[in-house]
């Protein structure tokens, strides 16, 4: 997962989704991505810098698109 530093449009299974600055983009091992608001991420996920991933454009899903 990584935190968006600007509003970003990502492609999800359900279609396009827009993150706001500070939201998190979570990526599954399969390459599926979904946005999570910061408050929800902090409440429901545990961030581990050792397991954090950087955004990659070579994933099987479409790359993130800055808006």
PDB file of N, CA, C and O in Angstrom:
ATOM      1  N   UNK A   1       0.848  -1.183   0.000  1.00  0.00           N
ATOM      2  CA  UNK A   1       0.000   0.000   0.000  1.00  0.00           C
ATOM      3  C   UNK A   1       0.884   1.232   0.000  1.00  0.00           C
ATOM      4  O   UNK A   1       1.991   1.196   0.517  1.00  0.00           O
ATOM      5  N   UNK A   2       0.384   2.276  -0.599  1.00  0.00           N
ATOM      6  CA  UNK A   2       1.096   3.551  -0.548  1.00  0.00           C
ATOM      7  C   UNK A   2       0.088   4.672  -0.440  1.00  0.00           C
ATOM      8  O   UNK A   2      -1.059   4.545  -0.833  1.00  0.00           O
ATOM      9  N   UNK A   3       0.545   5.774   0.136  1.00  0.00           N
ATOM     10  CA  UNK A   3      -0.323   6.922   0.360  1.00  0.00           C
ATOM     11  C   UNK A   3      -0.222   7.856  -0.837  1.00  0.00           C
ATOM     12  O   UNK A   3       0.878   8.185  -1.292  1.00  0.00           O
ATOM     13  N   UNK A   4      -1.373   8.273  -1.346  1.00  0.00           N
ATOM     14  CA  UNK A   4      -1.413   9.167  -2.506  1.00  0.00           C
ATOM     15  C   UNK A   4      -0.935  10.558  -2.109  1.00  0.00           C
ATOM     16  O   UNK A   4      -1.383  11.108  -1.108  1.00  0.00           O
ATOM     17  N   UNK A   5      -0.009  11.103  -2.890  1.00  0.00           N
ATOM     18  CA  UNK A   5       0.489  12.449  -2.593  1.00  0.00           C
ATOM     19  C   UNK A   5      -0.276  13.520  -3.363  1.00  0.00           C
ATOM     20  O   UNK A   5      -0.017  14.705  -3.213  1.00  0.00           O
ATOM     21  N   UNK A   6      -1.235  13.061  -4.191  1.00  0.00           N
ATOM     22  CA  UNK A   6      -2.121  13.974  -4.916  1.00  0.00           C
ATOM     23  C   UNK A   6      -3.380  13.198  -5.305  1.00  0.00           C
ATOM     24  O   UNK A   6      -3.400  11.976  -5.198  1.00  0.00           O
ATOM     25  N   UNK A   7      -4.416  13.892  -5.747  1.00  0.00           N
ATOM     26  CA  UNK A   7      -5.617  13.208  -6.224  1.00  0.00           C
ATOM     27  C   UNK A   7      -5.204  12.330  -7.397  1.00  0.00           C
ATOM     28  O   UNK A   7      -4.458  12.763  -8.278  1.00  0.00           O
ATOM     29  N   UNK A   8      -5.642  11.074  -7.376  1.00  0.00           N
ATOM     30  CA  UNK A   8      -5.211  10.105  -8.372  1.00  0.00           C
ATOM     31  C   UNK A   8      -6.395   9.259  -8.809  1.00  0.00           C
ATOM     32  O   UNK A   8      -7.211   8.860  -7.992  1.00  0.00           O
ATOM     33  N   UNK A   9      -6.477   8.972 -10.099  1.00  0.00           N
ATOM     34  CA  UNK A   9      -7.497   8.074 -10.629  1.00  0.00           C
ATOM     35  C   UNK A   9      -6.847   6.710 -10.816  1.00  0.00           C
ATOM     36  O   UNK A   9      -5.784   6.603 -11.418  1.00  0.00           O
ATOM     37  N   UNK A  10      -7.480   5.672 -10.258  1.00  0.00           N
ATOM     38  CA  UNK A  10      -6.970   4.315 -10.436  1.00  0.00           C
ATOM     39  C   UNK A  10      -8.063   3.452 -11.051  1.00  0.00           C
ATOM     40  O   UNK A  10      -9.256   3.747 -10.925  1.00  0.00           O
ATOM     41  N   UNK A  11      -7.667   2.403 -11.725  1.00  0.00           N
ATOM     42  CA  UNK A  11      -8.620   1.462 -12.293  1.00  0.00           C
ATOM     43  C   UNK A  11      -8.797   0.315 -11.304  1.00  0.00           C
ATOM     44  O   UNK A  11      -7.829  -0.276 -10.860  1.00  0.00           O
ATOM     45  N   UNK A  12     -10.041   0.036 -10.956  1.00  0.00           N
ATOM     46  CA  UNK A  12     -10.367  -1.054 -10.033  1.00  0.00           C
ATOM     47  C   UNK A  12     -11.197  -2.085 -10.782  1.00  0.00           C
ATOM     48  O   UNK A  12     -11.580  -1.865 -11.940  1.00  0.00           O
ATOM     49  N   UNK A  13     -11.529  -3.188 -10.110  1.00  0.00           N
ATOM     50  CA  UNK A  13     -12.403  -4.201 -10.725  1.00  0.00           C
ATOM     51  C   UNK A  13     -13.749  -3.604 -11.111  1.00  0.00           C
ATOM     52  O   UNK A  13     -14.357  -4.016 -12.090  1.00  0.00           O
ATOM     53  N   UNK A  14     -14.208  -2.640 -10.331  1.00  0.00           N
ATOM     54  CA  UNK A  14     -15.526  -2.045 -10.556  1.00  0.00           C
ATOM     55  C   UNK A  14     -15.486  -0.864 -11.519  1.00  0.00           C
ATOM     56  O   UNK A  14     -16.517  -0.322 -11.864  1.00  0.00           O
ATOM     57  N   UNK A  15     -14.319  -0.425 -11.919  1.00  0.00           N
ATOM     58  CA  UNK A  15     -14.185   0.744 -12.787  1.00  0.00           C
ATOM     59  C   UNK A  15     -13.182   1.722 -12.205  1.00  0.00           C
ATOM     60  O   UNK A  15     -12.364   1.363 -11.362  1.00  0.00           O
ATOM     61  N   UNK A  16     -13.254   2.959 -12.634  1.00  0.00           N
ATOM     62  CA  UNK A  16     -12.326   3.973 -12.139  1.00  0.00           C
ATOM     63  C   UNK A  16     -12.743   4.486 -10.768  1.00  0.00           C
ATOM     64  O   UNK A  16     -13.924   4.587 -10.472  1.00  0.00           O
ATOM     65  N   UNK A  17     -11.741   4.787  -9.961  1.00  0.00           N
ATOM     66  CA  UNK A  17     -11.974   5.368  -8.643  1.00  0.00           C
ATOM     67  C   UNK A  17     -10.951   6.470  -8.444  1.00  0.00           C
ATOM     68  O   UNK A  17      -9.827   6.380  -8.928  1.00  0.00           O
ATOM     69  N   UNK A  18     -11.345   7.518  -7.737  1.00  0.00           N
ATOM     70  CA  UNK A  18     -10.451   8.646  -7.484  1.00  0.00           C
ATOM     71  C   UNK A  18     -10.073   8.691  -6.022  1.00  0.00           C
ATOM     72  O   UNK A  18     -10.939   8.605  -5.151  1.00  0.00           O
ATOM     73  N   UNK A  19      -8.777   8.805  -5.763  1.00  0.00           N
ATOM     74  CA  UNK A  19      -8.309   9.000  -4.400  1.00  0.00           C
ATOM     75  C   UNK A  19      -8.056  10.483  -4.200  1.00  0.00           C
ATOM     76  O   UNK A  19      -7.822  11.213  -5.154  1.00  0.00           O
ATOM     77  N   UNK A  20      -8.101  10.905  -2.969  1.00  0.00           N
ATOM     78  CA  UNK A  20      -7.733  12.271  -2.618  1.00  0.00           C
ATOM     79  C   UNK A  20      -6.339  12.231  -2.008  1.00  0.00           C
ATOM     80  O   UNK A  20      -5.882  11.173  -1.566  1.00  0.00           O
ATOM     81  N   UNK A  21      -5.678  13.354  -1.965  1.00  0.00           N
ATOM     82  CA  UNK A  21      -4.368  13.418  -1.324  1.00  0.00           C
ATOM     83  C   UNK A  21      -4.489  12.889   0.098  1.00  0.00           C
ATOM     84  O   UNK A  21      -5.400  13.254   0.830  1.00  0.00           O
ATOM     85  N   UNK A  22      -3.606  11.972   0.481  1.00  0.00           N
ATOM     86  CA  UNK A  22      -3.628  11.396   1.816  1.00  0.00           C
ATOM     87  C   UNK A  22      -4.339  10.056   1.900  1.00  0.00           C
ATOM     88  O   UNK A  22      -4.163   9.327   2.871  1.00  0.00           O
ATOM     89  N   UNK A  23      -5.168   9.722   0.906  1.00  0.00           N
ATOM     90  CA  UNK A  23      -5.805   8.405   0.874  1.00  0.00           C
ATOM     91  C   UNK A  23      -4.739   7.354   0.570  1.00  0.00           C
ATOM     92  O   UNK A  23      -3.629   7.674   0.135  1.00  0.00           O
ATOM     93  N   UNK A  24      -5.077   6.103   0.764  1.00  0.00           N
ATOM     94  CA  UNK A  24      -4.159   4.995   0.519  1.00  0.00           C
ATOM     95  C   UNK A  24      -4.623   4.204  -0.687  1.00  0.00           C
ATOM     96  O   UNK A  24      -5.821   4.035  -0.907  1.00  0.00           O
ATOM     97  N   UNK A  25      -3.674   3.696  -1.457  1.00  0.00           N
ATOM     98  CA  UNK A  25      -3.953   2.788  -2.563  1.00  0.00           C
ATOM     99  C   UNK A  25      -3.395   1.438  -2.132  1.00  0.00           C
ATOM    100  O   UNK A  25      -2.196   1.299  -1.885  1.00  0.00           O
ATOM    101  N   UNK A  26      -4.295   0.474  -1.991  1.00  0.00           N
ATOM    102  CA  UNK A  26      -3.917  -0.863  -1.555  1.00  0.00           C
ATOM    103  C   UNK A  26      -3.855  -1.744  -2.796  1.00  0.00           C
ATOM    104  O   UNK A  26      -4.718  -1.662  -3.669  1.00  0.00           O
ATOM    105  N   UNK A  27      -2.825  -2.577  -2.871  1.00  0.00           N
ATOM    106  CA  UNK A  27      -2.678  -3.473  -4.016  1.00  0.00           C
ATOM    107  C   UNK A  27      -2.512  -4.904  -3.518  1.00  0.00           C
ATOM    108  O   UNK A  27      -1.644  -5.196  -2.690  1.00  0.00           O
ATOM    109  N   UNK A  28      -3.354  -5.793  -4.026  1.00  0.00           N
ATOM    110  CA  UNK A  28      -3.295  -7.213  -3.679  1.00  0.00           C
ATOM    111  C   UNK A  28      -2.148  -7.876  -4.444  1.00  0.00           C
ATOM    112  O   UNK A  28      -1.680  -7.334  -5.455  1.00  0.00           O
ATOM    113  N   UNK A  29      -1.707  -9.031  -4.016  1.00  0.00           N
ATOM    114  CA  UNK A  29      -0.660  -9.757  -4.747  1.00  0.00           C
ATOM    115  C   UNK A  29      -1.033 -10.033  -6.201  1.00  0.00           C
ATOM    116  O   UNK A  29      -0.165 -10.167  -7.057  1.00  0.00           O
ATOM    117  N   UNK A  30      -2.333 -10.061  -6.499  1.00  0.00           N
ATOM    118  CA  UNK A  30      -2.802 -10.299  -7.866  1.00  0.00           C
ATOM    119  C   UNK A  30      -2.726  -9.048  -8.734  1.00  0.00           C
ATOM    120  O   UNK A  30      -2.994  -9.103  -9.925  1.00  0.00           O
ATOM    121  N   UNK A  31      -2.405  -7.895  -8.123  1.00  0.00           N
ATOM    122  CA  UNK A  31      -2.326  -6.647  -8.868  1.00  0.00           C
ATOM    123  C   UNK A  31      -3.579  -5.803  -8.770  1.00  0.00           C
ATOM    124  O   UNK A  31      -3.600  -4.661  -9.205  1.00  0.00           O
ATOM    125  N   UNK A  32      -4.648  -6.353  -8.196  1.00  0.00           N
ATOM    126  CA  UNK A  32      -5.884  -5.575  -8.031  1.00  0.00           C
ATOM    127  C   UNK A  32      -5.622  -4.435  -7.047  1.00  0.00           C
ATOM    128  O   UNK A  32      -4.990  -4.621  -6.016  1.00  0.00           O
ATOM    129  N   UNK A  33      -6.125  -3.254  -7.379  1.00  0.00           N
ATOM    130  CA  UNK A  33      -5.936  -2.072  -6.535  1.00  0.00           C
ATOM    131  C   UNK A  33      -7.274  -1.505  -6.110  1.00  0.00           C
ATOM    132  O   UNK A  33      -8.255  -1.604  -6.826  1.00  0.00           O
ATOM    133  N   UNK A  34      -7.292  -0.882  -4.935  1.00  0.00           N
ATOM    134  CA  UNK A  34      -8.495  -0.178  -4.474  1.00  0.00           C
ATOM    135  C   UNK A  34      -8.082   0.945  -3.538  1.00  0.00           C
ATOM    136  O   UNK A  34      -7.087   0.842  -2.839  1.00  0.00           O
ATOM    137  N   UNK A  35      -8.859   2.032  -3.547  1.00  0.00           N
ATOM    138  CA  UNK A  35      -8.551   3.166  -2.672  1.00  0.00           C
ATOM    139  C   UNK A  35      -9.159   2.976  -1.290  1.00  0.00           C
ATOM    140  O   UNK A  35     -10.220   2.364  -1.149  1.00  0.00           O
ATOM    141  N   UNK A  36      -8.459   3.501  -0.290  1.00  0.00           N
ATOM    142  CA  UNK A  36      -8.955   3.461   1.087  1.00  0.00           C
ATOM    143  C   UNK A  36      -8.706   4.835   1.701  1.00  0.00           C
ATOM    144  O   UNK A  36      -7.561   5.296   1.722  1.00  0.00           O
ATOM    145  N   UNK A  37      -9.756   5.511   2.191  1.00  0.00           N
ATOM    146  CA  UNK A  37      -9.543   6.798   2.858  1.00  0.00           C
ATOM    147  C   UNK A  37      -8.596   6.638   4.045  1.00  0.00           C
ATOM    148  O   UNK A  37      -8.573   5.585   4.701  1.00  0.00           O
ATOM    149  N   UNK A  38      -7.803   7.665   4.312  1.00  0.00           N
ATOM    150  CA  UNK A  38      -6.783   7.605   5.358  1.00  0.00           C
ATOM    151  C   UNK A  38      -7.361   7.157   6.703  1.00  0.00           C
ATOM    152  O   UNK A  38      -6.802   6.283   7.365  1.00  0.00           O
ATOM    153  N   UNK A  39      -8.483   7.747   7.114  1.00  0.00           N
ATOM    154  CA  UNK A  39      -9.078   7.401   8.415  1.00  0.00           C
ATOM    155  C   UNK A  39      -9.439   5.918   8.477  1.00  0.00           C
ATOM    156  O   UNK A  39      -9.181   5.235   9.471  1.00  0.00           O
ATOM    157  N   UNK A  40     -10.026   5.401   7.406  1.00  0.00           N
ATOM    158  CA  UNK A  40     -10.394   3.978   7.362  1.00  0.00           C
ATOM    159  C   UNK A  40      -9.145   3.098   7.346  1.00  0.00           C
ATOM    160  O   UNK A  40      -9.097   2.063   8.011  1.00  0.00           O
ATOM    161  N   UNK A  41      -8.107   3.508   6.606  1.00  0.00           N
ATOM    162  CA  UNK A  41      -6.861   2.738   6.555  1.00  0.00           C
ATOM    163  C   UNK A  41      -6.257   2.624   7.955  1.00  0.00           C
ATOM    164  O   UNK A  41      -5.880   1.542   8.387  1.00  0.00           O
ATOM    165  N   UNK A  42      -6.189   3.746   8.659  1.00  0.00           N
ATOM    166  CA  UNK A  42      -5.590   3.738  10.003  1.00  0.00           C
ATOM    167  C   UNK A  42      -6.414   2.916  10.993  1.00  0.00           C
ATOM    168  O   UNK A  42      -5.873   2.323  11.915  1.00  0.00           O
ATOM    169  N   UNK A  43      -7.729   2.865  10.773  1.00  0.00           N
ATOM    170  CA  UNK A  43      -8.611   2.122  11.668  1.00  0.00           C
ATOM    171  C   UNK A  43      -8.586   0.611  11.383  1.00  0.00           C
ATOM    172  O   UNK A  43      -8.681  -0.192  12.303  1.00  0.00           O
ATOM    173  N   UNK A  44      -8.446   0.215  10.111  1.00  0.00           N
ATOM    174  CA  UNK A  44      -8.638  -1.179   9.729  1.00  0.00           C
ATOM    175  C   UNK A  44      -7.404  -1.910   9.198  1.00  0.00           C
ATOM    176  O   UNK A  44      -7.445  -3.121   9.031  1.00  0.00           O
ATOM    177  N   UNK A  45      -6.346  -1.184   8.887  1.00  0.00           N
ATOM    178  CA  UNK A  45      -5.147  -1.810   8.333  1.00  0.00           C
ATOM    179  C   UNK A  45      -3.969  -1.519   9.242  1.00  0.00           C
ATOM    180  O   UNK A  45      -3.978  -0.571  10.008  1.00  0.00           O
ATOM    181  N   UNK A  46      -2.953  -2.339   9.117  1.00  0.00           N
ATOM    182  CA  UNK A  46      -1.725  -2.100   9.858  1.00  0.00           C
ATOM    183  C   UNK A  46      -0.620  -1.872   8.830  1.00  0.00           C
ATOM    184  O   UNK A  46      -0.264  -2.777   8.079  1.00  0.00           O
ATOM    185  N   UNK A  47      -0.080  -0.657   8.790  1.00  0.00           N
ATOM    186  CA  UNK A  47       0.980  -0.313   7.846  1.00  0.00           C
ATOM    187  C   UNK A  47       2.295  -0.887   8.338  1.00  0.00           C
ATOM    188  O   UNK A  47       2.661  -0.723   9.496  1.00  0.00           O
ATOM    189  N   UNK A  48       2.986  -1.578   7.470  1.00  0.00           N
ATOM    190  CA  UNK A  48       4.280  -2.150   7.804  1.00  0.00           C
ATOM    191  C   UNK A  48       5.297  -1.660   6.776  1.00  0.00           C
ATOM    192  O   UNK A  48       5.277  -2.117   5.636  1.00  0.00           O
ATOM    193  N   UNK A  49       6.189  -0.742   7.153  1.00  0.00           N
ATOM    194  CA  UNK A  49       7.177  -0.234   6.193  1.00  0.00           C
ATOM    195  C   UNK A  49       8.008  -1.350   5.559  1.00  0.00           C
ATOM    196  O   UNK A  49       8.422  -1.233   4.418  1.00  0.00           O
ATOM    197  N   UNK A  50       8.220  -2.443   6.291  1.00  0.00           N
ATOM    198  CA  UNK A  50       8.994  -3.559   5.745  1.00  0.00           C
ATOM    199  C   UNK A  50       8.264  -4.256   4.599  1.00  0.00           C
ATOM    200  O   UNK A  50       8.890  -4.885   3.758  1.00  0.00           O
ATOM    201  N   UNK A  51       6.949  -4.165   4.572  1.00  0.00           N
ATOM    202  CA  UNK A  51       6.168  -4.839   3.541  1.00  0.00           C
ATOM    203  C   UNK A  51       5.488  -3.860   2.595  1.00  0.00           C
ATOM    204  O   UNK A  51       4.725  -4.272   1.735  1.00  0.00           O
ATOM    205  N   UNK A  52       5.762  -2.593   2.751  1.00  0.00           N
ATOM    206  CA  UNK A  52       5.145  -1.590   1.887  1.00  0.00           C
ATOM    207  C   UNK A  52       5.671  -1.750   0.474  1.00  0.00           C
ATOM    208  O   UNK A  52       6.809  -2.139   0.258  1.00  0.00           O
ATOM    209  N   UNK A  53       4.821  -1.448  -0.483  1.00  0.00           N
ATOM    210  CA  UNK A  53       5.245  -1.504  -1.876  1.00  0.00           C
ATOM    211  C   UNK A  53       5.140  -0.119  -2.480  1.00  0.00           C
ATOM    212  O   UNK A  53       4.333   0.700  -2.061  1.00  0.00           O
ATOM    213  N   UNK A  54       5.937   0.113  -3.445  1.00  0.00           N
ATOM    214  CA  UNK A  54       5.880   1.373  -4.184  1.00  0.00           C
ATOM    215  C   UNK A  54       4.960   1.174  -5.372  1.00  0.00           C
ATOM    216  O   UNK A  54       4.805   0.061  -5.866  1.00  0.00           O
ATOM    217  N   UNK A  55       4.354   2.236  -5.858  1.00  0.00           N
ATOM    218  CA  UNK A  55       3.503   2.106  -7.036  1.00  0.00           C
ATOM    219  C   UNK A  55       4.322   1.575  -8.209  1.00  0.00           C
ATOM    220  O   UNK A  55       5.451   1.987  -8.419  1.00  0.00           O
ATOM    221  N   UNK A  56       3.744   0.643  -8.939  1.00  0.00           N
ATOM    222  CA  UNK A  56       4.414   0.087 -10.107  1.00  0.00           C
ATOM    223  C   UNK A  56       3.493   0.194 -11.296  1.00  0.00           C
ATOM    224  O   UNK A  56       2.306  -0.054 -11.188  1.00  0.00           O
ATOM    225  N   UNK A  57       4.050   0.502 -12.447  1.00  0.00           N
ATOM    226  CA  UNK A  57       3.230   0.581 -13.649  1.00  0.00           C
ATOM    227  C   UNK A  57       3.276  -0.708 -14.439  1.00  0.00           C
ATOM    228  O   UNK A  57       2.586  -0.859 -15.412  1.00  0.00           O
ATOM    229  N   UNK A  58       4.087  -1.691 -14.006  1.00  0.00           N
ATOM    230  CA  UNK A  58       4.171  -2.950 -14.728  1.00  0.00           C
ATOM    231  C   UNK A  58       3.202  -3.995 -14.197  1.00  0.00           C
ATOM    232  O   UNK A  58       3.245  -5.131 -14.573  1.00  0.00           O
ATOM    233  N   UNK A  59       2.325  -3.597 -13.320  1.00  0.00           N
ATOM    234  CA  UNK A  59       1.338  -4.491 -12.736  1.00  0.00           C
ATOM    235  C   UNK A  59       0.343  -4.940 -13.803  1.00  0.00           C
ATOM    236  O   UNK A  59       0.214  -4.353 -14.861  1.00  0.00           O
ATOM    237  N   UNK A  60      -0.407  -5.997 -13.479  1.00  0.00           N
ATOM    238  CA  UNK A  60      -1.394  -6.502 -14.427  1.00  0.00           C
ATOM    239  C   UNK A  60      -2.609  -5.579 -14.542  1.00  0.00           C
ATOM    240  O   UNK A  60      -3.412  -5.745 -15.433  1.00  0.00           O
ATOM    241  N   UNK A  61      -2.735  -4.611 -13.638  1.00  0.00           N
ATOM    242  CA  UNK A  61      -3.819  -3.643 -13.740  1.00  0.00           C
ATOM    243  C   UNK A  61      -3.257  -2.348 -14.341  1.00  0.00           C
ATOM    244  O   UNK A  61      -2.060  -2.168 -14.455  1.00  0.00           O
ATOM    245  N   UNK A  62      -4.125  -1.479 -14.716  1.00  0.00           N
ATOM    246  CA  UNK A  62      -3.694  -0.218 -15.309  1.00  0.00           C
ATOM    247  C   UNK A  62      -2.950   0.617 -14.289  1.00  0.00           C
ATOM    248  O   UNK A  62      -3.218   0.544 -13.099  1.00  0.00           O
ATOM    249  N   UNK A  63      -2.012   1.407 -14.738  1.00  0.00           N
ATOM    250  CA  UNK A  63      -1.268   2.274 -13.803  1.00  0.00           C
ATOM    251  C   UNK A  63      -2.163   3.361 -13.240  1.00  0.00           C
ATOM    252  O   UNK A  63      -3.216   3.660 -13.788  1.00  0.00           O
ATOM    253  N   UNK A  64      -1.703   3.941 -12.145  1.00  0.00           N
ATOM    254  CA  UNK A  64      -2.436   5.076 -11.599  1.00  0.00           C
ATOM    255  C   UNK A  64      -2.259   6.259 -12.533  1.00  0.00           C
ATOM    256  O   UNK A  64      -1.244   6.387 -13.213  1.00  0.00           O
ATOM    257  N   UNK A  65      -3.248   7.114 -12.570  1.00  0.00           N
ATOM    258  CA  UNK A  65      -3.237   8.250 -13.484  1.00  0.00           C
ATOM    259  C   UNK A  65      -3.437   9.500 -12.650  1.00  0.00           C
ATOM    260  O   UNK A  65      -4.519   9.718 -12.117  1.00  0.00           O
ATOM    261  N   UNK A  66      -2.396  10.342 -12.482  1.00  0.00           N
ATOM    262  CA  UNK A  66      -2.599  11.589 -11.725  1.00  0.00           C
ATOM    263  C   UNK A  66      -3.705  12.414 -12.368  1.00  0.00           C
ATOM    264  O   UNK A  66      -3.784  12.497 -13.590  1.00  0.00           O
ATOM    265  N   UNK A  67      -4.565  13.003 -11.549  1.00  0.00           N
ATOM    266  CA  UNK A  67      -5.652  13.807 -12.122  1.00  0.00           C
ATOM    267  C   UNK A  67      -5.298  15.273 -12.127  1.00  0.00           C
ATOM    268  O   UNK A  67      -4.351  15.711 -11.588  1.00  0.00           O
TER     269      UNK A  67
END
